[in-house]
mmCIF file of C-alpha atoms in Angstrom:
data_model
loop_
_atom_site.group_PDB
_atom_site.id
_atom_site.type_symbol
_atom_site.label_atom_id
_atom_site.label_comp_id
_atom_site.label_asym_id
_atom_site.label_seq_id
_atom_site.Cartn_x
_atom_site.Cartn_y
_atom_site.Cartn_z
ATOM 1 C CA MET A 183 141.449 100.451 113.689
ATOM 2 C CA GLN A 184 141.173 99.929 117.447
ATOM 3 C CA ILE A 185 139.941 103.509 117.914
ATOM 4 C CA ALA A 186 137.073 102.928 115.488
ATOM 5 C CA LEU A 187 136.120 99.730 117.310
ATOM 6 C CA ALA A 188 136.245 101.522 120.664
ATOM 7 C CA ALA A 189 134.067 104.302 119.253
ATOM 8 C CA LYS A 190 131.512 101.712 118.105
ATOM 9 C CA TYR A 191 131.396 100.150 121.565
ATOM 10 C CA ILE A 192 131.047 103.537 123.235
ATOM 11 C CA GLY A 193 128.261 104.488 120.829
ATOM 12 C CA ALA A 194 126.479 101.202 121.473
ATOM 13 C CA SER A 195 126.686 101.670 125.231
ATOM 14 C CA ILE A 196 125.370 105.238 124.980
ATOM 15 C CA ALA A 197 122.477 104.039 122.791
ATOM 16 C CA THR A 198 121.713 101.281 125.297
ATOM 17 C CA LEU A 199 121.724 103.772 128.169
ATOM 18 C CA GLY A 200 119.438 106.080 126.198
ATOM 19 C CA LEU A 201 117.021 103.258 125.544
ATOM 20 C CA GLY A 202 117.190 102.325 129.209
ATOM 21 C CA GLY A 203 116.191 105.902 130.052
ATOM 22 C CA ALA A 204 113.213 105.611 127.723
ATOM 23 C CA ALA A 205 112.273 102.327 129.387
ATOM 24 C CA ILE A 206 112.446 104.019 132.788
ATOM 25 C CA GLY A 207 110.141 106.744 131.477
ATOM 26 C CA ILE A 208 107.649 104.155 130.277
ATOM 27 C CA ALA A 209 107.935 102.387 133.617
ATOM 28 C CA LEU A 210 107.151 105.641 135.436
ATOM 29 C CA VAL A 211 103.942 105.987 133.423
ATOM 30 C CA PHE A 212 102.869 102.496 134.450
ATOM 31 C CA VAL A 213 103.870 103.133 138.068
ATOM 32 C CA ALA A 214 101.683 106.257 138.041
ATOM 33 C CA LEU A 215 98.834 104.172 136.637
ATOM 34 C CA ILE A 216 99.321 101.553 139.338
ATOM 35 C CA ASN A 217 99.446 104.274 141.993
ATOM 36 C CA GLY A 218 96.224 105.783 140.695
ATOM 37 C CA THR A 219 94.432 102.469 140.617
ATOM 38 C CA SER A 220 95.595 101.501 144.083
ATOM 39 C CA ARG A 221 93.996 104.667 145.479
ATOM 40 C CA ASN A 222 90.713 103.863 143.747
ATOM 41 C CA PRO A 223 89.630 100.381 144.849
ATOM 42 C CA SER A 224 86.887 100.107 142.237
ATOM 43 C CA LEU A 225 89.406 100.434 139.391
ATOM 44 C CA ARG A 226 92.036 98.259 140.979
ATOM 45 C CA SER A 227 90.511 94.956 139.954
ATOM 46 C CA THR A 228 90.094 95.999 136.314
ATOM 47 C CA LEU A 229 93.230 97.995 135.516
ATOM 48 C CA PHE A 230 95.899 96.542 137.775
ATOM 49 C CA PRO A 231 96.620 93.334 135.785
ATOM 50 C CA GLN A 232 96.758 95.276 132.526
ATOM 51 C CA ALA A 233 99.143 97.804 134.074
ATOM 52 C CA ILE A 234 101.486 95.083 135.314
ATOM 53 C CA LEU A 235 101.393 93.273 131.958
ATOM 54 C CA GLY A 236 101.994 96.499 130.060
ATOM 55 C CA PHE A 237 104.929 97.340 132.309
ATOM 56 C CA ALA A 238 106.482 93.908 131.826
ATOM 57 C CA LEU A 239 105.920 94.004 128.071
ATOM 58 C CA SER A 240 107.451 97.440 127.610
ATOM 59 C CA GLU A 241 110.482 96.604 129.736
ATOM 60 C CA ALA A 242 111.112 93.333 127.887
ATOM 61 C CA CYS A 243 110.772 94.995 124.487
ATOM 62 C CA ALA A 244 113.140 97.778 125.546
ATOM 63 C CA LEU A 245 115.670 95.187 126.690
ATOM 64 C CA PHE A 246 115.549 93.302 123.397
ATOM 65 C CA VAL A 247 115.695 96.489 121.328
ATOM 66 C CA SER A 248 118.764 97.650 123.270
ATOM 67 C CA ALA A 249 120.457 94.317 122.611
ATOM 68 C CA ALA A 250 119.556 94.638 118.925
ATOM 69 C CA ILE A 251 121.021 98.161 118.806
ATOM 70 C CA SER A 252 124.208 96.796 120.329
ATOM 71 C CA LEU A 253 124.384 94.044 117.706
ATOM 72 C CA TYR A 254 123.565 96.473 114.892
ATOM 73 C CA SER A 255 126.252 98.959 115.915
ATOM 74 C CA ASN A 256 128.863 96.212 116.112
ATOM 75 C CA GLY A 257 128.273 95.210 112.511
ATOM 76 C CA PHE A 258 125.866 92.317 113.026
ATOM 77 C CA VAL A 259 123.015 93.959 111.130
ATOM 78 C CA LEU A 260 121.063 90.832 110.271
ATOM 79 C CA MET A 261 121.410 89.436 113.789
ATOM 80 C CA GLY A 262 120.090 92.693 115.260
ATOM 81 C CA ILE A 263 117.048 92.679 112.989
ATOM 82 C CA LEU A 264 116.342 88.986 113.581
ATOM 83 C CA TYR A 265 116.784 89.447 117.330
ATOM 84 C CA VAL A 266 114.052 92.066 117.417
ATOM 85 C CA LEU A 267 111.731 90.170 115.072
ATOM 86 C CA ILE A 268 111.998 86.853 116.887
ATOM 87 C CA TYR A 269 112.103 87.852 120.539
ATOM 88 C CA VAL A 270 109.806 90.866 120.496
ATOM 89 C CA GLY A 271 107.377 88.835 118.382
ATOM 90 C CA ALA A 272 107.516 86.020 120.915
ATOM 91 C CA ILE A 273 106.838 88.453 123.754
ATOM 92 C CA ALA A 274 103.893 89.898 121.831
ATOM 93 C CA ILE A 275 102.443 86.413 121.342
ATOM 94 C CA LEU A 276 102.857 85.624 125.050
ATOM 95 C CA PHE A 277 101.261 88.959 125.919
ATOM 96 C CA LEU A 278 98.255 88.164 123.732
ATOM 97 C CA PHE A 279 98.024 84.705 125.297
ATOM 98 C CA ILE A 280 97.955 86.206 128.792
ATOM 99 C CA LEU A 281 95.319 88.714 127.713
ATOM 100 C CA SER A 282 93.187 85.857 126.445
ATOM 101 C CA LEU A 283 93.482 84.181 129.849
ATOM 102 C CA LEU A 284 92.235 87.278 131.685
ATOM 103 C CA ASN A 285 88.696 86.721 130.348
ATOM 104 C CA ILE A 286 87.843 90.390 129.910
ATOM 105 C CA GLU A 287 84.220 91.060 129.023
ATOM 106 C CA TYR A 288 83.715 93.524 126.205
ATOM 107 C CA ASN A 289 80.654 95.723 125.845
ATOM 108 C CA TYR A 290 79.993 96.542 122.222
ATOM 109 C CA LYS A 291 78.410 99.957 121.976
ATOM 110 C CA GLY A 292 77.558 99.862 118.298
ATOM 111 C CA THR A 293 78.915 99.310 114.849
ATOM 112 C CA ILE A 294 81.051 101.463 112.630
ATOM 113 C CA HIS A 295 79.210 103.080 109.788
ATOM 114 C CA PRO A 296 80.177 101.674 106.348
ATOM 115 C CA LEU A 297 80.831 105.211 105.122
ATOM 116 C CA ILE A 298 83.966 105.309 107.281
ATOM 117 C CA PHE A 299 85.404 102.297 105.450
ATOM 118 C CA THR A 300 84.578 103.861 102.088
ATOM 119 C CA ILE A 301 86.318 107.121 102.997
ATOM 120 C CA LEU A 302 89.300 105.192 104.344
ATOM 121 C CA LEU A 303 89.608 103.198 101.116
ATOM 122 C CA ILE A 304 89.338 106.349 99.011
ATOM 123 C CA CYS A 305 92.174 107.882 101.037
ATOM 124 C CA LEU A 306 94.420 104.799 101.009
ATOM 125 C CA ILE A 307 94.086 103.624 97.391
ATOM 126 C CA PRO A 308 96.192 106.515 95.965
ATOM 127 C CA LEU A 309 98.920 105.696 98.480
ATOM 128 C CA ASP A 310 98.906 102.100 97.353
ATOM 129 C CA LEU A 311 99.011 103.041 93.683
ATOM 130 C CA SER A 312 101.911 105.467 94.174
ATOM 131 C CA TYR A 313 104.059 103.004 96.106
ATOM 132 C CA GLU A 314 106.930 101.781 93.942
ATOM 133 C CA THR A 315 107.665 98.261 95.063
ATOM 134 C CA TYR A 316 109.836 97.466 92.060
ATOM 135 C CA GLY A 317 112.072 100.474 92.755
ATOM 136 C CA ILE A 318 112.655 99.371 96.339
ATOM 137 C CA VAL A 319 113.519 95.823 95.275
ATOM 138 C CA GLU A 320 115.854 97.174 92.598
ATOM 139 C CA ASN A 321 117.640 99.437 95.103
ATOM 140 C CA VAL A 322 118.080 96.532 97.506
ATOM 141 C CA ASN A 323 119.453 94.400 94.690
ATOM 142 C CA ILE A 324 121.939 97.128 93.705
ATOM 143 C CA ALA A 325 123.093 97.636 97.304
ATOM 144 C CA TYR A 326 123.346 93.907 98.046
ATOM 145 C CA PRO A 327 123.991 92.093 94.756
ATOM 146 C CA PHE A 328 124.093 88.668 96.446
ATOM 147 C CA ASN A 329 120.309 88.742 96.890
ATOM 148 C CA GLY A 330 119.565 88.007 93.254
ATOM 149 C CA LEU A 331 115.940 89.093 93.553
ATOM 150 C CA LEU A 332 115.668 90.373 89.987
ATOM 151 C CA ASP A 333 117.843 87.790 88.255
#
């Protein structure tokens, strides 16, 4: 029993390190963007705050996802899912709040033709009709009978 627990902890630490590597990769992209904007003074004032905010957002999300993976691999499935939903959602809301404070001016170049929406609806309606919601709920109820969704 102790070997299985040790294997779970080792797997969780490897997953966390892997996610940390992905976060470093994302950070390198933002560092390259910051480096490019610092060499071009005309772009620095427009892109630099967004680059810093994007870097902070991606690092925070990677941190919370790695903690959720650790919780999930240790058997706390619901806590891992709730951790991601609550904290990453809170970071997204804060990120949107900061973006609203930046007062970015948008230049609208035109409108989208209504034909695009019609084609999109024609493509998406068959997907909606073929989606079996009842089957998914029934499978969840079979796997976890304490839910009682169909009772």
